[in-house]
Coordinates of C-alpha atoms in Angstrom, one line a residue:
X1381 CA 6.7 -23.6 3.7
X1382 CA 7.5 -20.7 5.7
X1383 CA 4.9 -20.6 8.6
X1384 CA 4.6 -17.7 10.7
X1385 CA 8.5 -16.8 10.4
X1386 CA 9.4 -13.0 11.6
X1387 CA 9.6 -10.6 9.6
X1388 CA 13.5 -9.1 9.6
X1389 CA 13.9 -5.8 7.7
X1390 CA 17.5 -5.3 6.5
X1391 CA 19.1 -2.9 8.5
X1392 CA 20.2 -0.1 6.0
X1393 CA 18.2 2.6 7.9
X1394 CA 20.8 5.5 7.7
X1395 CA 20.8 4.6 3.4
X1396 CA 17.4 4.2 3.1
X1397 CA 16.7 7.4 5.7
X1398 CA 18.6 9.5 3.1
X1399 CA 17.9 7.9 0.1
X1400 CA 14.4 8.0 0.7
X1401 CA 14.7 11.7 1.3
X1402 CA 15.9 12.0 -1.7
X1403 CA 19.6 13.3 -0.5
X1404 CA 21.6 10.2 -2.2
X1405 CA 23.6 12.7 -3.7
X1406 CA 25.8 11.8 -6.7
X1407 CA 29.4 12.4 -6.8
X1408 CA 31.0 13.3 -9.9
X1409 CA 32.3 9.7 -10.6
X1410 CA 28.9 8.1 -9.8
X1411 CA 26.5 10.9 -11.5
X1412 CA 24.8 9.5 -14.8
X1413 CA 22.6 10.2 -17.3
X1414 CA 18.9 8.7 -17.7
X1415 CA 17.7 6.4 -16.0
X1416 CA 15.3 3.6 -17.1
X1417 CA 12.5 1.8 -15.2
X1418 CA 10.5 -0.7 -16.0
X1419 CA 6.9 -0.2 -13.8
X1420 CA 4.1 -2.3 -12.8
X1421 CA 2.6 0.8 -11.8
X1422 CA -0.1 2.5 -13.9
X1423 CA 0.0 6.3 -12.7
X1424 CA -3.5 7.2 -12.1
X1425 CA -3.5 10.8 -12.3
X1426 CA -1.4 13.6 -11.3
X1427 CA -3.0 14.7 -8.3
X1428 CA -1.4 13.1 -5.1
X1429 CA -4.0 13.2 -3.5
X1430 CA -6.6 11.9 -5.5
X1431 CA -6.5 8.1 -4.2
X1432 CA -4.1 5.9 -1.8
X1433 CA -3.0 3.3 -4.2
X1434 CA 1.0 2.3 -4.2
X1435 CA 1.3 3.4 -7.6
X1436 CA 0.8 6.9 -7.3
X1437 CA 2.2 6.9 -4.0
X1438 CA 5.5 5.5 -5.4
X1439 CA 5.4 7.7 -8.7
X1440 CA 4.6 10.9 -7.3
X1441 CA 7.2 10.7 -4.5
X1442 CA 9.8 11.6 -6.8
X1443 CA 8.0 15.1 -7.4
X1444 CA 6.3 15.7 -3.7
X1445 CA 7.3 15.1 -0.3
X1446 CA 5.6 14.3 2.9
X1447 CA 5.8 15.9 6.2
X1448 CA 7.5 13.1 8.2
X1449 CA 8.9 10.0 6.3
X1450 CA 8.5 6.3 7.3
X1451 CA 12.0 4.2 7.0
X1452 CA 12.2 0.4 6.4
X1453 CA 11.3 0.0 10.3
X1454 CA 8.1 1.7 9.5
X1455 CA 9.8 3.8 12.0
X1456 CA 8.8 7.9 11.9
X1457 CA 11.6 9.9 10.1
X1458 CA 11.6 13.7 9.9
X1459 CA 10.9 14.7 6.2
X1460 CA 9.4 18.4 5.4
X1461 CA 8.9 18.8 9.1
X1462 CA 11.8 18.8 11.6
X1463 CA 10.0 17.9 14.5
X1464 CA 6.6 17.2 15.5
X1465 CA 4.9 16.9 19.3
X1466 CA 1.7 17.0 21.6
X1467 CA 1.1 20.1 23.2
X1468 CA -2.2 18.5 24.9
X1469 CA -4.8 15.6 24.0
X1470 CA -6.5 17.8 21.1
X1471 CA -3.3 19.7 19.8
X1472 CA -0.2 18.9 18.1
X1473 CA 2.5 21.6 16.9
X1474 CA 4.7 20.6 13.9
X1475 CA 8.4 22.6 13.1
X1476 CA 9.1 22.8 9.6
X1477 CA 12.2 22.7 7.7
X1478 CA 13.7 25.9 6.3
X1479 CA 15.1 27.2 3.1
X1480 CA 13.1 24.0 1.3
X1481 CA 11.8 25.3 -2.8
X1482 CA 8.8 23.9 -4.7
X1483 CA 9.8 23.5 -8.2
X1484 CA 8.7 26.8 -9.2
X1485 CA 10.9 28.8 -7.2
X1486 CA 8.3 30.1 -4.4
X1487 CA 9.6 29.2 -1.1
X1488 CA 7.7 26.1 1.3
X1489 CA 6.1 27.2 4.5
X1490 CA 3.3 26.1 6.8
X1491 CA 0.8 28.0 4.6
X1492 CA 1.3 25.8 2.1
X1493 CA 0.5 22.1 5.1
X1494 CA -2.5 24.0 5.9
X1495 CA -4.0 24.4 2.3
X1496 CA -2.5 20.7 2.1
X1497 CA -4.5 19.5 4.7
X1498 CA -7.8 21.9 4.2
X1499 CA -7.8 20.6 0.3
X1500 CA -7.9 16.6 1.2
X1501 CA -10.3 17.3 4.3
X1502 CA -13.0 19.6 2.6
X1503 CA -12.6 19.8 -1.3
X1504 CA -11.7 16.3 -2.3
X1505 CA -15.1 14.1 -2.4
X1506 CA -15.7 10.3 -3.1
X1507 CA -14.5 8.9 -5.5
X1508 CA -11.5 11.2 -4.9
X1509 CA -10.4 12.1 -1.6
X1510 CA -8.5 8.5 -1.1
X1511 CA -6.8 9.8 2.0
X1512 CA -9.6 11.8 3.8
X1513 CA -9.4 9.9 6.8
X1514 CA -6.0 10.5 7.5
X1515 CA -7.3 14.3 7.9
X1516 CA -11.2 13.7 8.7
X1517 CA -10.3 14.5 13.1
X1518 CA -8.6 17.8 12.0
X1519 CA -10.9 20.6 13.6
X1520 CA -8.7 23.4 12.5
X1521 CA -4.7 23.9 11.4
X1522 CA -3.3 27.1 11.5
X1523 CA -0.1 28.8 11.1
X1524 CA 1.5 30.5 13.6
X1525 CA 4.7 31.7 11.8
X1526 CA 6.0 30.4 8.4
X1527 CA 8.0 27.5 10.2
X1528 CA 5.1 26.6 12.4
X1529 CA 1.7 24.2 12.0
X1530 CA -1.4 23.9 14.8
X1531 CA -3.4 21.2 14.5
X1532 CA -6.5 20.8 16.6
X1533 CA -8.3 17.4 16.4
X1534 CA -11.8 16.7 18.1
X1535 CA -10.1 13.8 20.0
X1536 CA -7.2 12.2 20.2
X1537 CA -5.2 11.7 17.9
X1538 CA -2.3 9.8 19.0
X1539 CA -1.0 8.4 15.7
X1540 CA -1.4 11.6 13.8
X1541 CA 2.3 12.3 13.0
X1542 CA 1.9 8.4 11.6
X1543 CA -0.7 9.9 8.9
X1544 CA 1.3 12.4 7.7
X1545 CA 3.8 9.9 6.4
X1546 CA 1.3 9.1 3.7
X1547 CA 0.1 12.7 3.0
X1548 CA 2.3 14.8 0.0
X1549 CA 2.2 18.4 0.5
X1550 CA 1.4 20.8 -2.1
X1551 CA 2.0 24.4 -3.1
X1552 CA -0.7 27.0 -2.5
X1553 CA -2.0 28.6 -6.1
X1554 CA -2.4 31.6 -5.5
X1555 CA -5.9 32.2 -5.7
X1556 CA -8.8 29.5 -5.1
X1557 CA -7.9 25.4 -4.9
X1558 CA -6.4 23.2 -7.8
X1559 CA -9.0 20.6 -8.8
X1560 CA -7.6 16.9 -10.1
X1561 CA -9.3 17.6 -13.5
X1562 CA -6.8 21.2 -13.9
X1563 CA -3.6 18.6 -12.9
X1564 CA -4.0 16.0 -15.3
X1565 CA -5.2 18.3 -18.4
X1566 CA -1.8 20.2 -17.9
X1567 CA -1.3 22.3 -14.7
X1568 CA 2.7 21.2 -13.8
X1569 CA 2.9 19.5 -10.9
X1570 CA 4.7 21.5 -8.4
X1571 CA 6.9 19.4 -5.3
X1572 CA 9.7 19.8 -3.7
X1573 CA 10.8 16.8 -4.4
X1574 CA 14.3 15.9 -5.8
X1575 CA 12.6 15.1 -9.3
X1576 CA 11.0 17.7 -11.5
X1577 CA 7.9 16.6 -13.5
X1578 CA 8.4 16.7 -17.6
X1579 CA 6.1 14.6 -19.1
X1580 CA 2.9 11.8 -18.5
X1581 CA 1.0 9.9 -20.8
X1582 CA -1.5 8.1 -18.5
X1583 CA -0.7 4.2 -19.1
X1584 CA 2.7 4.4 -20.5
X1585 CA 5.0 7.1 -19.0
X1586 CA 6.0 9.8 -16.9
X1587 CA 9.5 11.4 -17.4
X1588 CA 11.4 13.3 -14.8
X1589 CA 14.2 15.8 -14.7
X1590 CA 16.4 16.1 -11.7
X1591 CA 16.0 19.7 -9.3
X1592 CA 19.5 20.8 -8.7
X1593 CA 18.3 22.9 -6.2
X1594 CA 16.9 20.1 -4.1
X1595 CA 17.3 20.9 -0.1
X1596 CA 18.3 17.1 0.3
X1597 CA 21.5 17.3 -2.1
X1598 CA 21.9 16.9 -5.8
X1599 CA 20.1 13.7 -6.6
X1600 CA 22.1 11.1 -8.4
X1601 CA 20.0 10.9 -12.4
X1602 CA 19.8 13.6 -14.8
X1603 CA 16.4 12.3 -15.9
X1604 CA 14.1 9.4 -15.1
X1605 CA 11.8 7.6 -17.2
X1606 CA 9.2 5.4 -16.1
X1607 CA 7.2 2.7 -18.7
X1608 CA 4.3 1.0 -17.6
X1609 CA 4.7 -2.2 -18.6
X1610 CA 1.9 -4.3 -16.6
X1611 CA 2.8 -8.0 -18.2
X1612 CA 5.7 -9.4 -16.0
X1613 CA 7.6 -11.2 -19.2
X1614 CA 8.0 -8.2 -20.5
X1615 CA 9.3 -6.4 -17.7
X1616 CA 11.3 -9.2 -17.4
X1617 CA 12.5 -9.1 -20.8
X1618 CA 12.9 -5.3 -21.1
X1619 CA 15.7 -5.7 -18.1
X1620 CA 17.2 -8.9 -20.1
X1621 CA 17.9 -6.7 -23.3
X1622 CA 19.2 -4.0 -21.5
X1623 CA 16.4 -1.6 -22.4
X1624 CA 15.8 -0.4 -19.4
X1625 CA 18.1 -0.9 -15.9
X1626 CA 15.5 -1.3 -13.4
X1627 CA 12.3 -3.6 -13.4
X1628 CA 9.9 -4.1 -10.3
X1629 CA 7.8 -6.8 -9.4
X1630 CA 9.9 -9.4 -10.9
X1631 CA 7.8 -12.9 -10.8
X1632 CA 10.2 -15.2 -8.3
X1633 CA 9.8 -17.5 -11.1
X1634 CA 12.2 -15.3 -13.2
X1635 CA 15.0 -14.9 -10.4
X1636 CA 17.4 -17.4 -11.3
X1637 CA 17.3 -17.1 -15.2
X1638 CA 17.6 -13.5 -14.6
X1639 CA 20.8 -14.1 -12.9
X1640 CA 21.9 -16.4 -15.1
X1641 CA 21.8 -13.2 -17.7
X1642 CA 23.7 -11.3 -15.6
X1643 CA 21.1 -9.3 -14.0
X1644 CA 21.1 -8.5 -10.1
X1645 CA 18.1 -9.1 -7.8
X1646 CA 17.0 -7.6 -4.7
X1647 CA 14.3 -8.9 -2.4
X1648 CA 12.5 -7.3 1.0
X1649 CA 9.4 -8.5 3.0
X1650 CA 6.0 -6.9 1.9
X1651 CA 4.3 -4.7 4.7
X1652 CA 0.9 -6.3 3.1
X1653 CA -1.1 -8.7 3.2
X1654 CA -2.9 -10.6 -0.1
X1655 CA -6.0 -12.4 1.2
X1656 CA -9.4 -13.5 0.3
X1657 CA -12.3 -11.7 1.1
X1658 CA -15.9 -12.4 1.6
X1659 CA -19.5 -10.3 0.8
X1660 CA -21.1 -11.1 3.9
X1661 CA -24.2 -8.6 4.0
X1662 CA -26.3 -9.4 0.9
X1663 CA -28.6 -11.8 1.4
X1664 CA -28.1 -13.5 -2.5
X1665 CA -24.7 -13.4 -4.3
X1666 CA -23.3 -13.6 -8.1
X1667 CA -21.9 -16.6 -8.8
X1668 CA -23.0 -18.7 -5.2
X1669 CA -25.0 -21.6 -6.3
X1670 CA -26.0 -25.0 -5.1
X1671 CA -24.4 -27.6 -7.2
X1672 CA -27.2 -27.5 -9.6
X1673 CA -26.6 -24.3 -10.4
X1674 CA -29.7 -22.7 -8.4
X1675 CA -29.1 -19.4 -6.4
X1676 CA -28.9 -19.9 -2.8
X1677 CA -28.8 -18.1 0.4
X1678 CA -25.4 -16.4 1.2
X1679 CA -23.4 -18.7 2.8
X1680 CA -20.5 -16.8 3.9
X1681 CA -22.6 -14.9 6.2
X1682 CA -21.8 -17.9 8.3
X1683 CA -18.8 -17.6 10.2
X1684 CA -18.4 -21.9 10.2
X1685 CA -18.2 -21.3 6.3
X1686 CA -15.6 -18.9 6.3
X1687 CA -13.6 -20.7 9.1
X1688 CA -14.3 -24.0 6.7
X1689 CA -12.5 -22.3 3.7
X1690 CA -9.8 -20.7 5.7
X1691 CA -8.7 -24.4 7.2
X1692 CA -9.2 -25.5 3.6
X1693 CA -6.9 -22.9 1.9
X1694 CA -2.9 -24.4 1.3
X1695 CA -1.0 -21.5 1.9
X1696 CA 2.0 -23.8 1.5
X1697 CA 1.3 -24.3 -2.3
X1698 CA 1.1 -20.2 -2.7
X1699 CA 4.3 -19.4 -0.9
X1700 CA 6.9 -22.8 -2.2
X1701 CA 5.1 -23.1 -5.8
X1702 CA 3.7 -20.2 -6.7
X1703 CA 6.1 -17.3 -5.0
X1704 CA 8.9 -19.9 -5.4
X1705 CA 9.9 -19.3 -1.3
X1706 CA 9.7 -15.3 -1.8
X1707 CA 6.8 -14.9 0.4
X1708 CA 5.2 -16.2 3.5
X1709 CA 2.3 -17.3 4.9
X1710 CA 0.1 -14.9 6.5
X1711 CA -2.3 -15.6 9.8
X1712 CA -2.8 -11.8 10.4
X1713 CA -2.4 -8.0 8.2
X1714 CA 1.2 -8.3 8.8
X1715 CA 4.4 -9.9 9.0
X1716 CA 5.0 -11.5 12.3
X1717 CA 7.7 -9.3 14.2
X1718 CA 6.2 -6.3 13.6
X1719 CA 4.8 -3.5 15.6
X1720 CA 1.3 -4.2 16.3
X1721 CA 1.0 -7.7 15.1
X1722 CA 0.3 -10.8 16.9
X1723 CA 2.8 -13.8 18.0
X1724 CA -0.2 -16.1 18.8
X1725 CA -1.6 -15.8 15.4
X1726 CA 0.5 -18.2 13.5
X1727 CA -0.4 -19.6 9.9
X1728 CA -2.9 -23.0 9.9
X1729 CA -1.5 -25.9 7.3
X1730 CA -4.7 -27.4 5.7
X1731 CA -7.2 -29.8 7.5
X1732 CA -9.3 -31.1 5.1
X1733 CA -11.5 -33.3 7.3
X1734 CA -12.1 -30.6 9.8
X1735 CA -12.9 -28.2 7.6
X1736 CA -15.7 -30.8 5.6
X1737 CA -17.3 -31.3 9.4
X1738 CA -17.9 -27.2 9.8
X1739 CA -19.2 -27.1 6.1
X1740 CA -21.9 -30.1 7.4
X1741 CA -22.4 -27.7 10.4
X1742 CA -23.8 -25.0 8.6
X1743 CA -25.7 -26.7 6.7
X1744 CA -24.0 -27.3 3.3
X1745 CA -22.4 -30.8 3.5
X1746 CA -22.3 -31.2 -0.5
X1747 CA -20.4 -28.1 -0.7
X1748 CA -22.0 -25.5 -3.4
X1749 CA -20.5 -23.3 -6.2
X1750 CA -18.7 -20.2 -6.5
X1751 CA -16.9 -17.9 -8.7
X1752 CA -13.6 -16.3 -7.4
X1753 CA -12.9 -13.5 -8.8
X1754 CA -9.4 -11.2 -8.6
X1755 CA -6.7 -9.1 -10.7
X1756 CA -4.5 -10.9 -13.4
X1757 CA -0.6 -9.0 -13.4
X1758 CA -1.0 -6.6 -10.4
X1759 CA 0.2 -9.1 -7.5
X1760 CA 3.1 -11.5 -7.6
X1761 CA 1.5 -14.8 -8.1
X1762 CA -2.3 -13.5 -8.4
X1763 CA -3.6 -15.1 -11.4
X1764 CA -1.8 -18.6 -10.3
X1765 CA -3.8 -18.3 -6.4
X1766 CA -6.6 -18.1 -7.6
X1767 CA -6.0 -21.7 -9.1
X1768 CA -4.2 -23.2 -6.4
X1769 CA -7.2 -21.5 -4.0
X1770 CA -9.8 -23.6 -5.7
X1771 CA -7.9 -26.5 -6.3
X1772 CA -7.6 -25.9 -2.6
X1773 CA -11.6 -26.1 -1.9
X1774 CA -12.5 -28.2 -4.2
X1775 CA -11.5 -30.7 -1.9
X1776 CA -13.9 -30.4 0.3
X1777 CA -16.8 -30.0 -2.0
X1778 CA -16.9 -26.1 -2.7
X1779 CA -16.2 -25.9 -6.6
X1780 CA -14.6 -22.4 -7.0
X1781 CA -14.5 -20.9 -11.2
X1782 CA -11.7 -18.9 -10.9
X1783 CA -12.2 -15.4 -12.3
X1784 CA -8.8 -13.4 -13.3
X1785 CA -9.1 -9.9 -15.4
X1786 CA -7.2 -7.1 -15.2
X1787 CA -7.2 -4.8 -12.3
X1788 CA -9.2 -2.0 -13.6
X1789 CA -11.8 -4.3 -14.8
X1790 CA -11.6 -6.3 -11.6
X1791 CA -11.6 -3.1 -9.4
X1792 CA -14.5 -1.7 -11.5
X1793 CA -16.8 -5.1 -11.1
X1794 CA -15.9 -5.2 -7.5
X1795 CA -17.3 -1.9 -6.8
X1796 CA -20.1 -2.6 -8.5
X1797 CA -21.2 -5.8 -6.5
X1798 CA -20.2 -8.2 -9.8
X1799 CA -18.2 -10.7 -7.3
X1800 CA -19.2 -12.6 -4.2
X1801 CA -16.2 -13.6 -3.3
X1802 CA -12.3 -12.2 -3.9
X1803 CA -8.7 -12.3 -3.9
X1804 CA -7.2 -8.7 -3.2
X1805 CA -4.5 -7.3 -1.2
X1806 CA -3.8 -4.0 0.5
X1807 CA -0.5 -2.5 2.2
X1808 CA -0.4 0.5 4.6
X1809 CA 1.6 2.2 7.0
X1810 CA 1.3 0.5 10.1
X1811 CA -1.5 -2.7 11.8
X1812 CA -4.0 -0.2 12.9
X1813 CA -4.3 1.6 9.5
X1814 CA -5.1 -1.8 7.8
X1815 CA -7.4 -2.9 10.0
X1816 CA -9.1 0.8 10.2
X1817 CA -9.8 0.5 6.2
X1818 CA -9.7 -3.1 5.3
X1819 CA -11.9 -5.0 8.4
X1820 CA -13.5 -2.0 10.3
X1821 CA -17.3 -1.2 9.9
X1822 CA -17.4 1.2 6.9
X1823 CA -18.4 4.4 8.4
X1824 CA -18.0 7.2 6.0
X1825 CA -18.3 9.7 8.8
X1826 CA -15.2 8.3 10.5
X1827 CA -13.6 7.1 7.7
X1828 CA -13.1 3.6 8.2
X1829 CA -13.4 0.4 6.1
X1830 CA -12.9 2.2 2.8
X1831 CA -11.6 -1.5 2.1
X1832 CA -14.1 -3.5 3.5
X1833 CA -15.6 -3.9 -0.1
X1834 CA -17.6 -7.0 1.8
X1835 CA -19.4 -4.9 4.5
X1836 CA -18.2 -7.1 7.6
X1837 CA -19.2 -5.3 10.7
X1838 CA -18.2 -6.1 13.9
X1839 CA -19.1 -4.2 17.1
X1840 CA -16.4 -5.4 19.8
X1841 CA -13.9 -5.3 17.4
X1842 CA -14.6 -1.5 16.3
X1843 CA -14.7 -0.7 19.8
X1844 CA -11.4 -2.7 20.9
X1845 CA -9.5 -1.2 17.7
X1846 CA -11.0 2.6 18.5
X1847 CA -9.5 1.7 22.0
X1848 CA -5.7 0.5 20.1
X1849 CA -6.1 3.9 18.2
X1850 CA -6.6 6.0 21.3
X1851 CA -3.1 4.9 22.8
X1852 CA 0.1 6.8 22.0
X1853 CA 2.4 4.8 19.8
X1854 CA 4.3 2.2 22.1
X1855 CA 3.9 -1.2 23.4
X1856 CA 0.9 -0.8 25.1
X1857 CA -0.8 0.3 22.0
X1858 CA 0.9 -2.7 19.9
X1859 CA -0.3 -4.6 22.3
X1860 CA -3.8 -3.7 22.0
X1861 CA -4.0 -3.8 18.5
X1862 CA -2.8 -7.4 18.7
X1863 CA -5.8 -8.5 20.8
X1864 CA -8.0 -6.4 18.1
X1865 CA -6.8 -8.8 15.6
X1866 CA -7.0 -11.8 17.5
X1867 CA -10.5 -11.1 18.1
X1868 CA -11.6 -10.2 14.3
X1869 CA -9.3 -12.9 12.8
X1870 CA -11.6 -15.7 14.9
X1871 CA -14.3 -14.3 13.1
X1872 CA -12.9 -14.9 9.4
X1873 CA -13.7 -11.8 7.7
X1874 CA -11.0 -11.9 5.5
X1875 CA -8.6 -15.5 4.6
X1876 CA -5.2 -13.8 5.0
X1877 CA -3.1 -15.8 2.2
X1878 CA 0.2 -14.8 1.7
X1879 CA 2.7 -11.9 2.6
X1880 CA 4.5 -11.6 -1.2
X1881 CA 8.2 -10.0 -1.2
X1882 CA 8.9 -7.2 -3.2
X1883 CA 11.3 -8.5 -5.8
X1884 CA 13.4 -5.7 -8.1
X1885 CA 16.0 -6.8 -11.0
X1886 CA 18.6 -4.1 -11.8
X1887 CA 21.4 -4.2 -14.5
X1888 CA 25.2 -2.9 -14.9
X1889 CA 24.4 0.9 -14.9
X1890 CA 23.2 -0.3 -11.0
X1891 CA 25.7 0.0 -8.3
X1892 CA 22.6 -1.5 -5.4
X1893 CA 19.1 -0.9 -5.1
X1894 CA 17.6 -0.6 -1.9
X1895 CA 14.1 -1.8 -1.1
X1896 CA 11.6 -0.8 1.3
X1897 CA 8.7 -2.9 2.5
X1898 CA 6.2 -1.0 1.2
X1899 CA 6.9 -1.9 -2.1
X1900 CA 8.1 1.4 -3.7
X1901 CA 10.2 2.0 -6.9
X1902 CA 11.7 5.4 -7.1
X1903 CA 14.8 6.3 -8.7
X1904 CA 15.7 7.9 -5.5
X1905 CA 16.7 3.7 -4.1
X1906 CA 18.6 3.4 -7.5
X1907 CA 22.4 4.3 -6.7
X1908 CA 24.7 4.5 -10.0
X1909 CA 27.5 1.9 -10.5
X1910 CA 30.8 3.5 -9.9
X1911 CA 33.0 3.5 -12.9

């Protein structure tokens, strides 16, 4: 069991740098045709900025581009800008790069960041608007000259450049502001990205021509082709028959006999976390009863309960059975090692006895029922935690029916209040951004705890992590948010379970594929084999 190890990106960060801005350029020898990838990813919609979820991140990268990029450090690269800094407390000024194209032809310029940013911050509304927050301190953004972008925030913003590595920039229509509805029913796309769009059917495709006129260099595919194929046999299988070259999210269970076909595997350390999480503000819940079966108060309002099923949870059995040593266990949002996170938080092994004498404590020392609910297919290992998680409690008395369907069902029910209690996981670009959605008081106004689907609130901790956020990037502000999260993780909000690797097969057509810990597939970290 791998407790508390470091995380240790690979150090490919002048190939990923340009790879991920889509300059891996082909040379005549290496330049191929189409290329094939199996996806776990179900593409949304077309709009990029319609909702924060890795699949439409990953997808729609190929066709827009952010401002500044984020390498496999989760260090700040420049992408559509060149260069970005503080003028004071409440203004930043951002230089764009020149001579960049949208798809169409028209030309990019700061006209086009500030209808980028003035769409997500006032047109997009709930359920839309998935990256609001990133933009909700913007007072105003101008545009001094074509090459030039004024932000003013209404505080400080320290981390702003940070946001913009999540944030795809659009084209300006020329006349009002495109809606998610005219996107998906047939409105083109329009990047300037080194991938043109072609075709979607939402579910089962997207196809992708390459833009020879891309700023970063001729990218290295003629065309791309994407096919949703959510069940991870077939994935696995498509790659074994040579139907398609790439597949993503390869089970760990699958490596060797993959490579006993021939295949090649590559393997990187998720920037996520996977994790149980609790409804602690309702005063009944589905699925919580006593052992007869009768409704009872909610217990996880209890912080001894929570603590009880954390010290109760094998992590062990998820990360050497069930992720087959591709994973480790998680104490905290991140990987230990990097910026932001904790060395004193270290993984817990199981303690059975303790964890029965904080059950007695609060009051329950038969135990009760429960139903755990989470997704089936859309995390490695998801379906099988949820068994080895109430296997888990059961041995101290807490008798969990585990509750697998497939994400869009289990997304829908979980909005909807169906579930008490939950496996999920989240990813994110830095500490400070997971904790802001996935354990900070949900505050529409201010845009946190868009995750925090369980309506934890937490006074100290909003007010040490608003203290973290108000620091400019640097130890002192890892520093901070490392006592924020020491301070919330005593409380057991959440049960941080696991920190999954992102695991790709590739075939012969594949000369290397280079991951990044945020788990994205893109043909842009698929190099051609050289003949």
């Amino acid at each position: 069991m791998k407790l508390g190890s470091p995380f240790r990106p690979r150090l490919l960060s002048a190939l990923l740098f340009s790879i991920f801005l889509g300059s891996a350029s082909a040379t005549p020898a290496q330049e191929r045709g189409e290329l094939r990838i199996a996806t776990s990813y179900k593409l949304m919609t077309l709009d990029p900025h319609y909702a924060n979820l890795n699949e439409n991140t990953s997808l729609l990268s190929h066709i827009y581009e952010r401002l500044v990029y984020q390498d496999e450090n989760l260090e700040l690269k420049p992408g559509l800008a060149t260069s970005w800094r503080p003028l004071s407390d409440t203004q930043w000024a951002f230089k764009l790069r020149d001579k960049v194209r949208f798809h169409d032809g028209s030309a990019f310029d700061a006209d086009d960041v500030v209808y980028t940013i003035e769409r997500i911050r006032d047109f997009l509304k709930p359920p839309s608007g998935g990256f609001r927050s990133y933009v909700s301190g913007i007072t105003s953004v101008s545009a001094p000259d074509p090459l030039t972008v004024l932000i003013e925030t209404d505080g400080a913003v320290p981390n702003l450049p940070l946001f913009f590595s999540s944030l795809f920039v659009m084209n300006r229509p020329s006349e009002g502001v495109e809606t998610t509805e005219d996107l998906n029913a047939g409105h083109p796309p329009n990047g300037t990205g080194p991938y043109r769009f072609e075709s979607w059917s939402s579910g089962e495709s997207l196809r992708l021509a390459r833009n020879d006129d891309y700023w970063g260099g001729k990218p290295a595919w003629s065309k791309v082709t994407f096919r949703v194929i959510e069940n991870p046999a077939a994935r696995v299988a498509a790659l074994s028959t040579g139907e398609v070259d790439v597949a993503d999210a390869i089970p760990a269970r699958d490596v060797a006999s993959l490579k006993e076909r021939g295949a090649r595997v590559a393997s990187v350390g998720a920037a996520r976390v996977n994790f149980v999480q609790f409804d602690v503000a309702r005063d009944t819940l589905p699925g919580v009863t006593d052992k007869s079966g009768e409704p009872i108060a909610n217990p996880f309002k209890n912080p001894l309960v929570r603590r009880a099923l954390a010290l109760a949870t094998d992590r062990g059995i998820l990360v050497d059975k069930i992720l087959a040593g591709y994973g480790t266990a998680a104490a905290q949002v991140f990987p230990n090692g990097l910026p932001g996170t904790s060395a004193k938080l270290l993984p817990e092994a199981p303690n059975y006895d303790e964890a029965k004498m904080l059950l007695a404590k609060a009051g329950f020392p038969d135990g009760f029922n429960l139903v755990l609910a989470g997704p089936a297919g859309r995390y490695p290992g998801d379906a099988e935690s949820l068994q080895a998680v109430a296997q888990s409690w059961a041995r101290i008395g807490v008798n969990a029916q585990p509750a697998a369907a497939p994400f869009s069902v289990f997304n829908t029910k979980r909005a909807a209040g169906d579930y008490g209690v939950w496996y999920g996981g989240t990813s994110g670009e830095a500490v400070d951004i997971i904790l802001h959605t996935l354990l900070a008081s949900p505050d529409p106004e201010r845009g946190t705890g868009a995750l925090n689907f369980g309506k934890y609130r937490n006074e100290a901790f909003d007010a040490m992590l608003a203290r973290a956020e108000s620091i400019a990037v640097g130890p002192e502000r890892n520093a901070a948010l490392a006592q924020a999260t020491e301070l919330v993780m005593a409380d057991q909000p959440i049960i941080p379970l696991y920190h999954f690797h992102h695991i790709v097969g590739y075939g012969s057509r594949i000369g290397s594929y280079v991951l990044h810990p945020r788990g994205w597939t893109t043909a842009m970290q698929t190099l051609p084999a050289m003949e």
